[in-house]
Structures are given as structure tokens and as C-alpha cells.
PDB file of C-alpha atoms in Angstrom:
ATOM      1  CA  UNK E  27      11.522  12.037  -1.779  1.00 89.00           C
ATOM      2  CA  UNK E  28      14.879  11.101  -0.273  1.00 90.00           C
ATOM      3  CA  UNK E  29      13.386  12.075   3.104  1.00 89.00           C
ATOM      4  CA  UNK E  30      11.003   9.114   2.793  1.00 92.00           C
ATOM      5  CA  UNK E  31      13.612   6.513   1.878  1.00 93.00           C
ATOM      6  CA  UNK E  32      13.726   3.343   3.960  1.00 90.00           C
ATOM      7  CA  UNK E  33      17.165   1.718   4.297  1.00 87.00           C
ATOM      8  CA  UNK E  34      17.041  -1.750   5.887  1.00 81.00           C
ATOM      9  CA  UNK E  35      19.596  -2.391   8.642  1.00 74.00           C
ATOM     10  CA  UNK E  36      21.179  -5.788   9.207  1.00 64.00           C
ATOM     11  CA  UNK E  37      20.581  -7.297  12.625  1.00 57.00           C
ATOM     12  CA  UNK E  38      22.655  -9.675  14.708  1.00 54.00           C
ATOM     13  CA  UNK E  39      19.929 -12.004  15.920  1.00 49.00           C
ATOM     14  CA  UNK E  40      18.690 -14.717  13.608  1.00 45.00           C
ATOM     15  CA  UNK E  41      15.126 -14.837  14.875  1.00 43.00           C
ATOM     16  CA  UNK E  42      12.643 -12.016  15.223  1.00 43.00           C
ATOM     17  CA  UNK E  43      10.673 -11.911  18.448  1.00 47.00           C
ATOM     18  CA  UNK E  44       6.992 -11.949  17.586  1.00 42.00           C
ATOM     19  CA  UNK E  45       5.748 -12.271  21.150  1.00 44.00           C
ATOM     20  CA  UNK E  46       4.581  -8.662  21.026  1.00 45.00           C
ATOM     21  CA  UNK E  47       3.336  -6.913  17.884  1.00 43.00           C
ATOM     22  CA  UNK E  48       3.130  -3.475  19.503  1.00 47.00           C
ATOM     23  CA  UNK E  49       6.410  -2.290  17.990  1.00 43.00           C
ATOM     24  CA  UNK E  50       5.221  -3.146  14.477  1.00 43.00           C
ATOM     25  CA  UNK E  51       1.975  -1.215  14.466  1.00 47.00           C
ATOM     26  CA  UNK E  52       3.181   2.336  13.842  1.00 51.00           C
ATOM     27  CA  UNK E  53       4.286   3.818  10.547  1.00 55.00           C
ATOM     28  CA  UNK E  54       7.653   5.387   9.805  1.00 54.00           C
ATOM     29  CA  UNK E  55       9.222   4.633  13.193  1.00 54.00           C
ATOM     30  CA  UNK E  56       8.646   0.906  12.784  1.00 54.00           C
ATOM     31  CA  UNK E  57       9.880   0.752   9.222  1.00 54.00           C
ATOM     32  CA  UNK E  58      12.989   2.807   9.925  1.00 51.00           C
ATOM     33  CA  UNK E  59      13.938   0.857  13.063  1.00 49.00           C
ATOM     34  CA  UNK E  60      13.152  -2.625  11.762  1.00 52.00           C
ATOM     35  CA  UNK E  61      16.108  -4.848  11.122  1.00 51.00           C
ATOM     36  CA  UNK E  62      16.564  -7.738   8.750  1.00 54.00           C
ATOM     37  CA  UNK E  63      18.433 -11.049   8.818  1.00 53.00           C
ATOM     38  CA  UNK E  64      22.116 -11.009   7.946  1.00 53.00           C
ATOM     39  CA  UNK E  65      21.505 -13.773   5.414  1.00 58.00           C
ATOM     40  CA  UNK E  66      19.653 -11.360   3.099  1.00 64.00           C
ATOM     41  CA  UNK E  67      21.579  -9.466   0.440  1.00 71.00           C
ATOM     42  CA  UNK E  68      20.333  -5.884   0.823  1.00 73.00           C
ATOM     43  CA  UNK E  69      21.861  -4.866  -2.510  1.00 75.00           C
ATOM     44  CA  UNK E  70      19.437  -7.192  -4.294  1.00 80.00           C
ATOM     45  CA  UNK E  71      16.435  -5.208  -3.064  1.00 86.00           C
ATOM     46  CA  UNK E  72      14.941  -2.276  -4.991  1.00 91.00           C
ATOM     47  CA  UNK E  73      14.935   1.159  -3.430  1.00 92.00           C
ATOM     48  CA  UNK E  74      12.269   1.368  -0.706  1.00 93.00           C
ATOM     49  CA  UNK E  75      10.367   4.098   1.108  1.00 94.00           C
ATOM     50  CA  UNK E  76       8.303   4.526   4.264  1.00 93.00           C
ATOM     51  CA  UNK E  77       4.733   4.664   2.970  1.00 93.00           C
ATOM     52  CA  UNK E  78       3.367   7.420   5.221  1.00 93.00           C
ATOM     53  CA  UNK E  79       6.388   9.671   4.607  1.00 94.00           C
ATOM     54  CA  UNK E  80       6.286   9.047   0.858  1.00 96.00           C
ATOM     55  CA  UNK E  81       2.670  10.231   0.653  1.00 95.00           C
ATOM     56  CA  UNK E  82       3.346  13.240   2.883  1.00 95.00           C
ATOM     57  CA  UNK E  83       6.133  14.266   0.525  1.00 96.00           C
ATOM     58  CA  UNK E  84       3.730  13.763  -2.386  1.00 96.00           C
ATOM     59  CA  UNK E  85       1.240  16.120  -0.734  1.00 96.00           C
ATOM     60  CA  UNK E  86       3.994  18.712  -0.293  1.00 96.00           C
ATOM     61  CA  UNK E  87       4.886  18.342  -3.977  1.00 96.00           C
ATOM     62  CA  UNK E  88       1.197  18.773  -4.828  1.00 97.00           C
ATOM     63  CA  UNK E  89       1.109  22.054  -2.891  1.00 97.00           C
ATOM     64  CA  UNK E  90       4.242  23.274  -4.679  1.00 96.00           C
ATOM     65  CA  UNK E  91       2.638  22.365  -8.008  1.00 96.00           C
ATOM     66  CA  UNK E  92      -0.344  24.566  -7.176  1.00 95.00           C
ATOM     67  CA  UNK E  93       1.784  27.460  -5.976  1.00 95.00           C
ATOM     68  CA  UNK E  94       4.154  27.298  -8.936  1.00 95.00           C
ATOM     69  CA  UNK E  95       2.256  25.558 -11.749  1.00 95.00           C
ATOM     70  CA  UNK E  96       4.332  26.865 -14.641  1.00 94.00           C
ATOM     71  CA  UNK E  97       7.634  25.559 -13.287  1.00 94.00           C
ATOM     72  CA  UNK E  98       7.159  22.965 -10.552  1.00 95.00           C
ATOM     73  CA  UNK E  99       3.694  21.825 -11.608  1.00 95.00           C
ATOM     74  CA  UNK E 100       4.586  21.308 -15.262  1.00 95.00           C
ATOM     75  CA  UNK E 101       7.760  19.393 -14.397  1.00 95.00           C
ATOM     76  CA  UNK E 102       6.045  17.095 -11.899  1.00 95.00           C
ATOM     77  CA  UNK E 103       3.134  16.493 -14.279  1.00 96.00           C
ATOM     78  CA  UNK E 104       5.534  15.255 -16.946  1.00 94.00           C
ATOM     79  CA  UNK E 105       7.904  13.296 -14.718  1.00 94.00           C
ATOM     80  CA  UNK E 106       5.826  11.852 -11.869  1.00 96.00           C
ATOM     81  CA  UNK E 107       2.734   9.790 -12.785  1.00 95.00           C
ATOM     82  CA  UNK E 108       1.500   9.731  -9.178  1.00 96.00           C
ATOM     83  CA  UNK E 109       1.670  13.547  -8.925  1.00 96.00           C
ATOM     84  CA  UNK E 110      -0.124  13.749 -12.266  1.00 96.00           C
ATOM     85  CA  UNK E 111      -2.893  11.547 -10.838  1.00 96.00           C
ATOM     86  CA  UNK E 112      -3.082  13.661  -7.666  1.00 97.00           C
ATOM     87  CA  UNK E 113      -3.412  16.857  -9.717  1.00 97.00           C
ATOM     88  CA  UNK E 114      -6.230  15.252 -11.712  1.00 96.00           C
ATOM     89  CA  UNK E 115      -7.968  14.160  -8.515  1.00 96.00           C
ATOM     90  CA  UNK E 116      -7.666  17.629  -7.028  1.00 96.00           C
ATOM     91  CA  UNK E 117      -8.756  19.417 -10.200  1.00 96.00           C
ATOM     92  CA  UNK E 118     -11.835  17.226 -10.665  1.00 94.00           C
ATOM     93  CA  UNK E 119     -12.430  16.795  -6.914  1.00 94.00           C
ATOM     94  CA  UNK E 120     -12.946  13.121  -7.685  1.00 93.00           C
ATOM     95  CA  UNK E 121     -10.629  11.263  -5.333  1.00 93.00           C
ATOM     96  CA  UNK E 122     -10.943   7.906  -7.008  1.00 91.00           C
ATOM     97  CA  UNK E 123      -8.420   5.404  -8.300  1.00 92.00           C
ATOM     98  CA  UNK E 124      -7.912   5.104 -11.208  1.00 92.00           C
ATOM     99  CA  UNK E 125      -8.577   8.769 -11.929  1.00 93.00           C
ATOM    100  CA  UNK E 126     -11.861  10.020 -13.381  1.00 88.00           C
ATOM    101  CA  UNK E 127     -10.436  10.538 -16.881  1.00 90.00           C
ATOM    102  CA  UNK E 128      -9.669   6.831 -17.413  1.00 92.00           C
ATOM    103  CA  UNK E 129     -11.886   4.702 -19.610  1.00 90.00           C
ATOM    104  CA  UNK E 130     -12.705   1.076 -18.815  1.00 92.00           C
ATOM    105  CA  UNK E 131      -9.607  -0.369 -20.501  1.00 93.00           C
ATOM    106  CA  UNK E 132      -7.295   2.123 -18.813  1.00 93.00           C
ATOM    107  CA  UNK E 133      -8.856   1.434 -15.410  1.00 94.00           C
ATOM    108  CA  UNK E 134      -8.317  -2.301 -15.782  1.00 95.00           C
ATOM    109  CA  UNK E 135      -4.707  -1.772 -16.867  1.00 95.00           C
ATOM    110  CA  UNK E 136      -3.937   0.576 -13.971  1.00 95.00           C
ATOM    111  CA  UNK E 137      -5.521  -1.781 -11.440  1.00 94.00           C
ATOM    112  CA  UNK E 138      -3.521  -4.728 -12.765  1.00 96.00           C
ATOM    113  CA  UNK E 139      -0.256  -2.815 -12.540  1.00 95.00           C
ATOM    114  CA  UNK E 140      -1.062  -1.680  -9.001  1.00 95.00           C
ATOM    115  CA  UNK E 141      -1.912  -5.247  -7.965  1.00 94.00           C
ATOM    116  CA  UNK E 142       1.399  -6.536  -9.347  1.00 95.00           C
ATOM    117  CA  UNK E 143       3.294  -3.771  -7.551  1.00 94.00           C
ATOM    118  CA  UNK E 144       1.593  -4.575  -4.250  1.00 92.00           C
ATOM    119  CA  UNK E 145       2.455  -8.232  -4.737  1.00 91.00           C
ATOM    120  CA  UNK E 146       6.093  -7.268  -5.303  1.00 92.00           C
ATOM    121  CA  UNK E 147       6.064  -5.153  -2.150  1.00 91.00           C
ATOM    122  CA  UNK E 148       4.500  -8.012  -0.167  1.00 88.00           C
ATOM    123  CA  UNK E 149       7.267 -10.369  -1.319  1.00 88.00           C
ATOM    124  CA  UNK E 150       9.917  -7.832  -0.312  1.00 89.00           C
ATOM    125  CA  UNK E 151       8.363  -7.455   3.136  1.00 86.00           C
ATOM    126  CA  UNK E 152       8.426 -11.223   3.590  1.00 83.00           C
ATOM    127  CA  UNK E 153      12.104 -11.286   2.690  1.00 83.00           C
ATOM    128  CA  UNK E 154      12.816  -8.473   5.127  1.00 83.00           C
ATOM    129  CA  UNK E 155      10.820  -9.581   8.132  1.00 77.00           C
ATOM    130  CA  UNK E 156       9.960 -13.274   7.766  1.00 72.00           C
ATOM    131  CA  UNK E 157      11.998 -15.502  10.145  1.00 61.00           C
ATOM    132  CA  UNK E 158      14.439 -17.816   8.417  1.00 58.00           C
ATOM    133  CA  UNK E 159      13.005 -20.886  10.110  1.00 53.00           C
ATOM    134  CA  UNK E 160       9.614 -21.291  11.758  1.00 49.00           C
ATOM    135  CA  UNK E 161       9.749 -21.788  15.470  1.00 50.00           C
ATOM    136  CA  UNK E 162       9.129 -25.425  16.374  1.00 52.00           C
ATOM    137  CA  UNK E 163       7.112 -26.480  19.359  1.00 51.00           C
ATOM    138  CA  UNK E 164       8.819 -29.116  21.415  1.00 52.00           C
ATOM    139  CA  UNK E 165       6.813 -32.255  21.768  1.00 50.00           C
ATOM    140  CA  UNK E 166       6.820 -33.815  25.199  1.00 52.00           C
ATOM    141  CA  UNK E 167       6.333 -37.517  25.425  1.00 50.00           C
ATOM    142  CA  UNK E 168       4.123 -38.707  28.213  1.00 48.00           C
ATOM    143  CA  UNK E 169       5.264 -41.972  29.670  1.00 50.00           C
ATOM    144  CA  UNK E 170       2.928 -44.240  31.517  1.00 48.00           C
ATOM    145  CA  UNK E 171       4.008 -46.896  33.986  1.00 49.00           C
ATOM    146  CA  UNK E 172       4.452 -50.341  32.474  1.00 48.00           C
ATOM    147  CA  UNK E 173       1.637 -52.757  33.050  1.00 50.00           C
ATOM    148  CA  UNK E 174       1.379 -56.469  32.391  1.00 49.00           C
ATOM    149  CA  UNK E 175      -1.447 -58.547  31.091  1.00 49.00           C
ATOM    150  CA  UNK E 176      -3.296 -58.607  27.797  1.00 51.00           C
ATOM    151  CA  UNK E 177      -6.329 -56.629  29.006  1.00 55.00           C
ATOM    152  CA  UNK E 178      -4.191 -53.969  30.717  1.00 57.00           C
ATOM    153  CA  UNK E 179      -1.939 -53.613  27.657  1.00 74.00           C
ATOM    154  CA  UNK E 180      -4.929 -52.902  25.427  1.00 77.00           C
ATOM    155  CA  UNK E 181      -6.148 -50.167  27.752  1.00 76.00           C
ATOM    156  CA  UNK E 182      -2.629 -48.764  27.933  1.00 82.00           C
ATOM    157  CA  UNK E 183      -2.355 -48.585  24.155  1.00 80.00           C
ATOM    158  CA  UNK E 184      -5.708 -46.809  23.951  1.00 81.00           C
ATOM    159  CA  UNK E 185      -4.595 -44.335  26.608  1.00 82.00           C
ATOM    160  CA  UNK E 186      -1.317 -43.640  24.799  1.00 83.00           C
ATOM    161  CA  UNK E 187      -3.166 -43.094  21.517  1.00 84.00           C
ATOM    162  CA  UNK E 188      -5.496 -40.634  23.226  1.00 83.00           C
ATOM    163  CA  UNK E 189      -2.562 -38.739  24.701  1.00 86.00           C
ATOM    164  CA  UNK E 190      -0.889 -38.637  21.286  1.00 85.00           C
ATOM    165  CA  UNK E 191      -3.976 -37.145  19.614  1.00 86.00           C
ATOM    166  CA  UNK E 192      -4.306 -34.483  22.320  1.00 85.00           C
ATOM    167  CA  UNK E 193      -0.627 -33.576  21.944  1.00 86.00           C
ATOM    168  CA  UNK E 194      -0.922 -33.298  18.152  1.00 85.00           C
ATOM    169  CA  UNK E 195      -3.969 -31.053  18.444  1.00 84.00           C
ATOM    170  CA  UNK E 196      -2.160 -28.864  20.969  1.00 85.00           C
ATOM    171  CA  UNK E 197       0.890 -28.516  18.721  1.00 84.00           C
ATOM    172  CA  UNK E 198      -1.275 -27.757  15.679  1.00 83.00           C
ATOM    173  CA  UNK E 199      -3.118 -25.037  17.590  1.00 80.00           C
ATOM    174  CA  UNK E 200       0.175 -23.491  18.730  1.00 79.00           C
ATOM    175  CA  UNK E 201       1.533 -23.459  15.172  1.00 79.00           C
ATOM    176  CA  UNK E 202      -1.689 -21.928  13.858  1.00 77.00           C
ATOM    177  CA  UNK E 203      -1.590 -19.191  16.509  1.00 75.00           C
ATOM    178  CA  UNK E 204       2.019 -18.371  15.650  1.00 72.00           C
ATOM    179  CA  UNK E 205       1.183 -18.320  11.931  1.00 70.00           C
ATOM    180  CA  UNK E 206      -1.694 -15.886  12.486  1.00 74.00           C
ATOM    181  CA  UNK E 207       0.528 -13.663  14.635  1.00 73.00           C
ATOM    182  CA  UNK E 208       3.185 -13.630  11.928  1.00 70.00           C
ATOM    183  CA  UNK E 209       0.615 -12.773   9.227  1.00 72.00           C
ATOM    184  CA  UNK E 210      -0.616  -9.877  11.357  1.00 73.00           C
ATOM    185  CA  UNK E 211       2.900  -8.510  11.680  1.00 71.00           C
ATOM    186  CA  UNK E 212       3.576  -8.879   7.951  1.00 73.00           C
ATOM    187  CA  UNK E 213       0.315  -7.130   7.024  1.00 74.00           C
ATOM    188  CA  UNK E 214       1.293  -4.251   9.284  1.00 73.00           C
ATOM    189  CA  UNK E 215       4.737  -3.983   7.705  1.00 75.00           C
ATOM    190  CA  UNK E 216       3.289  -4.197   4.183  1.00 79.00           C
ATOM    191  CA  UNK E 217       1.367  -0.995   4.918  1.00 85.00           C
ATOM    192  CA  UNK E 218       4.557   0.740   6.045  1.00 88.00           C
ATOM    193  CA  UNK E 219       6.981  -0.162   3.236  1.00 90.00           C
ATOM    194  CA  UNK E 220       6.611   0.584  -0.466  1.00 92.00           C
ATOM    195  CA  UNK E 221       8.714   0.914  -3.607  1.00 93.00           C
ATOM    196  CA  UNK E 222      10.515   4.249  -3.654  1.00 93.00           C
ATOM    197  CA  UNK E 223      10.585   5.324  -7.312  1.00 92.00           C
ATOM    198  CA  UNK E 224       8.344   8.413  -7.747  1.00 89.00           C
ATOM    199  CA  UNK E 225       8.675   8.084 -11.532  1.00 90.00           C
ATOM    200  CA  UNK E 226       7.046   4.658 -11.631  1.00 88.00           C
ATOM    201  CA  UNK E 227       3.402   4.208 -12.628  1.00 91.00           C
ATOM    202  CA  UNK E 228       0.757   6.066 -10.638  1.00 93.00           C
ATOM    203  CA  UNK E 229       0.164   4.649  -7.151  1.00 94.00           C
ATOM    204  CA  UNK E 230      -3.099   4.325  -5.285  1.00 94.00           C
ATOM    205  CA  UNK E 231      -3.262   6.656  -2.262  1.00 93.00           C
ATOM    206  CA  UNK E 232      -3.901   4.781   1.009  1.00 91.00           C
ATOM    207  CA  UNK E 233      -6.966   5.736   3.018  1.00 87.00           C
ATOM    208  CA  UNK E 234      -4.990   7.822   5.491  1.00 84.00           C
ATOM    209  CA  UNK E 235      -3.491   9.925   2.693  1.00 90.00           C
ATOM    210  CA  UNK E 236      -6.885  10.917   1.271  1.00 91.00           C
ATOM    211  CA  UNK E 237      -7.605  12.939   4.414  1.00 92.00           C
ATOM    212  CA  UNK E 238      -4.249  14.671   4.011  1.00 94.00           C
ATOM    213  CA  UNK E 239      -5.006  15.445   0.345  1.00 94.00           C
ATOM    214  CA  UNK E 240      -8.357  16.966   1.289  1.00 94.00           C
ATOM    215  CA  UNK E 241      -6.704  18.985   4.033  1.00 95.00           C
ATOM    216  CA  UNK E 242      -4.008  20.543   1.825  1.00 95.00           C
ATOM    217  CA  UNK E 243      -6.581  21.258  -0.872  1.00 95.00           C
ATOM    218  CA  UNK E 244      -8.839  23.113   1.569  1.00 95.00           C
ATOM    219  CA  UNK E 245      -5.955  24.983   3.150  1.00 95.00           C
ATOM    220  CA  UNK E 246      -4.238  26.132  -0.059  1.00 96.00           C
ATOM    221  CA  UNK E 247      -7.210  26.208  -2.463  1.00 95.00           C
ATOM    222  CA  UNK E 248      -5.402  23.870  -4.858  1.00 96.00           C
ATOM    223  CA  UNK E 249      -8.449  22.845  -6.892  1.00 95.00           C
ATOM    224  CA  UNK E 250      -9.180  26.467  -7.765  1.00 94.00           C
ATOM    225  CA  UNK E 251      -5.547  27.113  -8.670  1.00 95.00           C
ATOM    226  CA  UNK E 252      -5.311  24.072 -10.935  1.00 96.00           C
ATOM    227  CA  UNK E 253      -8.532  25.004 -12.725  1.00 94.00           C
ATOM    228  CA  UNK E 254      -7.606  28.634 -13.353  1.00 92.00           C
ATOM    229  CA  UNK E 255      -4.054  28.159 -14.594  1.00 93.00           C
ATOM    230  CA  UNK E 256      -3.645  27.943 -18.371  1.00 92.00           C
ATOM    231  CA  UNK E 257       0.104  27.263 -18.653  1.00 91.00           C
ATOM    232  CA  UNK E 258      -0.033  24.346 -18.321  1.00 93.00           C
ATOM    233  CA  UNK E 259      -3.786  23.862 -18.630  1.00 94.00           C
ATOM    234  CA  UNK E 260      -4.365  21.241 -15.968  1.00 95.00           C
ATOM    235  CA  UNK E 261      -8.120  21.381 -16.468  1.00 93.00           C
ATOM    236  CA  UNK E 262      -7.988  20.401 -20.143  1.00 92.00           C
ATOM    237  CA  UNK E 263      -5.358  17.769 -19.436  1.00 93.00           C
ATOM    238  CA  UNK E 264      -7.547  16.326 -16.694  1.00 94.00           C
ATOM    239  CA  UNK E 265     -10.527  16.192 -19.037  1.00 91.00           C
ATOM    240  CA  UNK E 266      -8.631  14.503 -21.854  1.00 87.00           C
ATOM    241  CA  UNK E 267      -9.377  14.552 -25.563  1.00 84.00           C
ATOM    242  CA  UNK E 268     -12.397  13.420 -27.535  1.00 82.00           C
ATOM    243  CA  UNK E 269     -16.128  13.193 -26.949  1.00 82.00           C
ATOM    244  CA  UNK E 270     -15.809  10.172 -24.680  1.00 86.00           C
ATOM    245  CA  UNK E 271     -13.488  12.145 -22.393  1.00 87.00           C
ATOM    246  CA  UNK E 272     -16.088  14.942 -22.127  1.00 86.00           C
ATOM    247  CA  UNK E 273     -18.775  12.387 -21.344  1.00 87.00           C
ATOM    248  CA  UNK E 274     -16.673  10.962 -18.497  1.00 90.00           C
ATOM    249  CA  UNK E 275     -15.982  14.467 -17.148  1.00 89.00           C
ATOM    250  CA  UNK E 276     -19.554  15.707 -17.476  1.00 89.00           C
ATOM    251  CA  UNK E 277     -20.654  15.185 -13.853  1.00 89.00           C
ATOM    252  CA  UNK E 278     -17.743  17.117 -12.313  1.00 93.00           C
ATOM    253  CA  UNK E 279     -17.178  19.628 -15.145  1.00 90.00           C
ATOM    254  CA  UNK E 280     -20.686  21.127 -15.250  1.00 89.00           C
ATOM    255  CA  UNK E 281     -20.507  22.537 -11.667  1.00 90.00           C
ATOM    256  CA  UNK E 282     -17.130  24.118 -12.477  1.00 90.00           C
ATOM    257  CA  UNK E 283     -18.464  25.796 -15.630  1.00 88.00           C
ATOM    258  CA  UNK E 284     -21.541  26.962 -13.719  1.00 87.00           C
ATOM    259  CA  UNK E 285     -19.358  28.869 -11.266  1.00 87.00           C
ATOM    260  CA  UNK E 286     -16.664  29.872 -13.807  1.00 85.00           C
ATOM    261  CA  UNK E 287     -18.409  30.466 -17.133  1.00 84.00           C
ATOM    262  CA  UNK E 288     -15.219  31.730 -18.783  1.00 86.00           C
ATOM    263  CA  UNK E 289     -13.744  28.219 -18.632  1.00 85.00           C
ATOM    264  CA  UNK E 290     -16.021  27.031 -21.438  1.00 82.00           C
ATOM    265  CA  UNK E 291     -14.048  29.144 -23.941  1.00 84.00           C
ATOM    266  CA  UNK E 292     -10.943  27.057 -23.173  1.00 85.00           C
ATOM    267  CA  UNK E 293     -12.643  23.819 -24.125  1.00 83.00           C
ATOM    268  CA  UNK E 294     -12.528  22.205 -27.537  1.00 78.00           C
ATOM    269  CA  UNK E 295     -15.415  23.208 -29.842  1.00 75.00           C
ATOM    270  CA  UNK E 296     -16.938  19.737 -29.846  1.00 71.00           C
ATOM    271  CA  UNK E 297     -16.779  19.692 -26.049  1.00 71.00           C
ATOM    272  CA  UNK E 298     -18.550  23.068 -25.813  1.00 66.00           C
ATOM    273  CA  UNK E 299     -21.282  21.860 -28.174  1.00 67.00           C
ATOM    274  CA  UNK E 300     -21.795  18.692 -26.166  1.00 68.00           C
ATOM    275  CA  UNK E 301     -22.046  20.543 -22.858  1.00 67.00           C
ATOM    276  CA  UNK E 302     -24.442  23.140 -24.275  1.00 63.00           C
TER     277      UNK E 302
END
């Protein structure tokens, strides 16, 4: 996972140029090259990673778990909640988050933790890439030639008031456009930077990573490997314990037993009775 680490680099300029958002739209290149204000204490930030690289490394670890389940797979299952979730997804072929074994309470808890983590990551991205001061639009004062007379003065005041309203609307529109551009850049960076720790709670795979998970599963036959291995028994661990766990696994477990009848002998007696 060290290959996916993102180390912010201090920059010399105090203002980020947001005139073009092209350089912020890619993945690891943008995150690795992005620089942050010198006023930010980098040591106060948690360890970060480039999102796309972090999930690619996770897919590699998933492949190693399937190829060496007794050693690598067992260790990653115990130590890395996200890898444990990926093994469950692959074993059940249910690529959902939270995983198919979770009951309603567990799903709510996992979703809340993920939401808090994403909020933390969003705050970190703002610290890294938000300008220190918003750019101010210079207001130009329009001067009109002086006129005399009561009637002319009234028209002049009305004209000045109209000019003032137009100028305020123009400045407000410029600030709104800059705000939207900044939000677009921050959303892009939020997709590219995440918390590093692989041993934290399970993370939700982004949409782009699901295709990669499906690809490695098809190429290496990981689902079949995870289902057949008995030390550790990833299939039973994916199902969980108790009747409610069997009920939640029923829709994906029946097709597996239909093609591999010997698996039913590995199940708990109450689970076998329920399925039969």
C-alpha cells in the first residue's frame, strides 16, 4: 500500500490558478503533482493515498489472497477490513456495500462510518487545495459628468443607482461562477485523495474499481477459489452464523450448492436443514 501513498508538497505561490480545471481531472497524476499552501502544517494531516492506486493495490492483494488463501488470504482477512469485504463480495458475487452478510443494523452502522470518513476526507481536501483568500473582483466606479439643476440632479441620481445595481449583479455573477468552478475542482480532488490506513474500517469501492474487481475475478477465477478453500473457510465466514445469516445468503448460496453439492456438508446442521 505504500505505492499508493500521497505525500503533499508545499508550493511557493499563495494562490492556486483555477482558470483551467483540466489538470485536476485525472487520478493519480493530479493528486501526486498537486501542491498545497505553505501556511498548512503537513504534519497535522493523517496519512493519505491516491484513491485509484489504493484500490488497484487492493485488487492485487485480493488476487494474492485467492492464490495463497492459507497464508496471505488468512492474514489479510484478519487484518484488513476492506480486503475482508472484497473477499465476501467475490465469494458471494454480490458486489454491494455494505456486504451481503450484514443485517439492517450493521448496514446502517457501516454507512454512517463511511459517511463520516468521506466528510473527513472532504475537509482534508479543502485544507489542501482551497485558496487561502477568495479572489476579489475589483469594482469600477462609473463617473458621470456633473450636471446642475434640480430636475437634472434627480435623473443623474437615478442613473447612478441603475449603474450601481448593474455593477453589483455583475460582481455577484462573477463570484458565483468562481465559486462553482472551485467546487468542481474540489469534487474532482475529493475523488482522488483518501485516507491511507488499510486497517481502518471497510471502505466502499468507487464505481471504477468495481469493473477492476470483476476483471480480476474473471481472469483468476477468484470466486471459485474462495468457495473451495476450507482453511480458512471463506464461504462459511461470508455466510455468517445463525439462521438469519442463512436467510440473507439464501439467494446467492443456492446456485453455489446446486453446482457444488459437496459444499452443503460444510454448512452448519441448522443451515442444511433450512436450505433443504
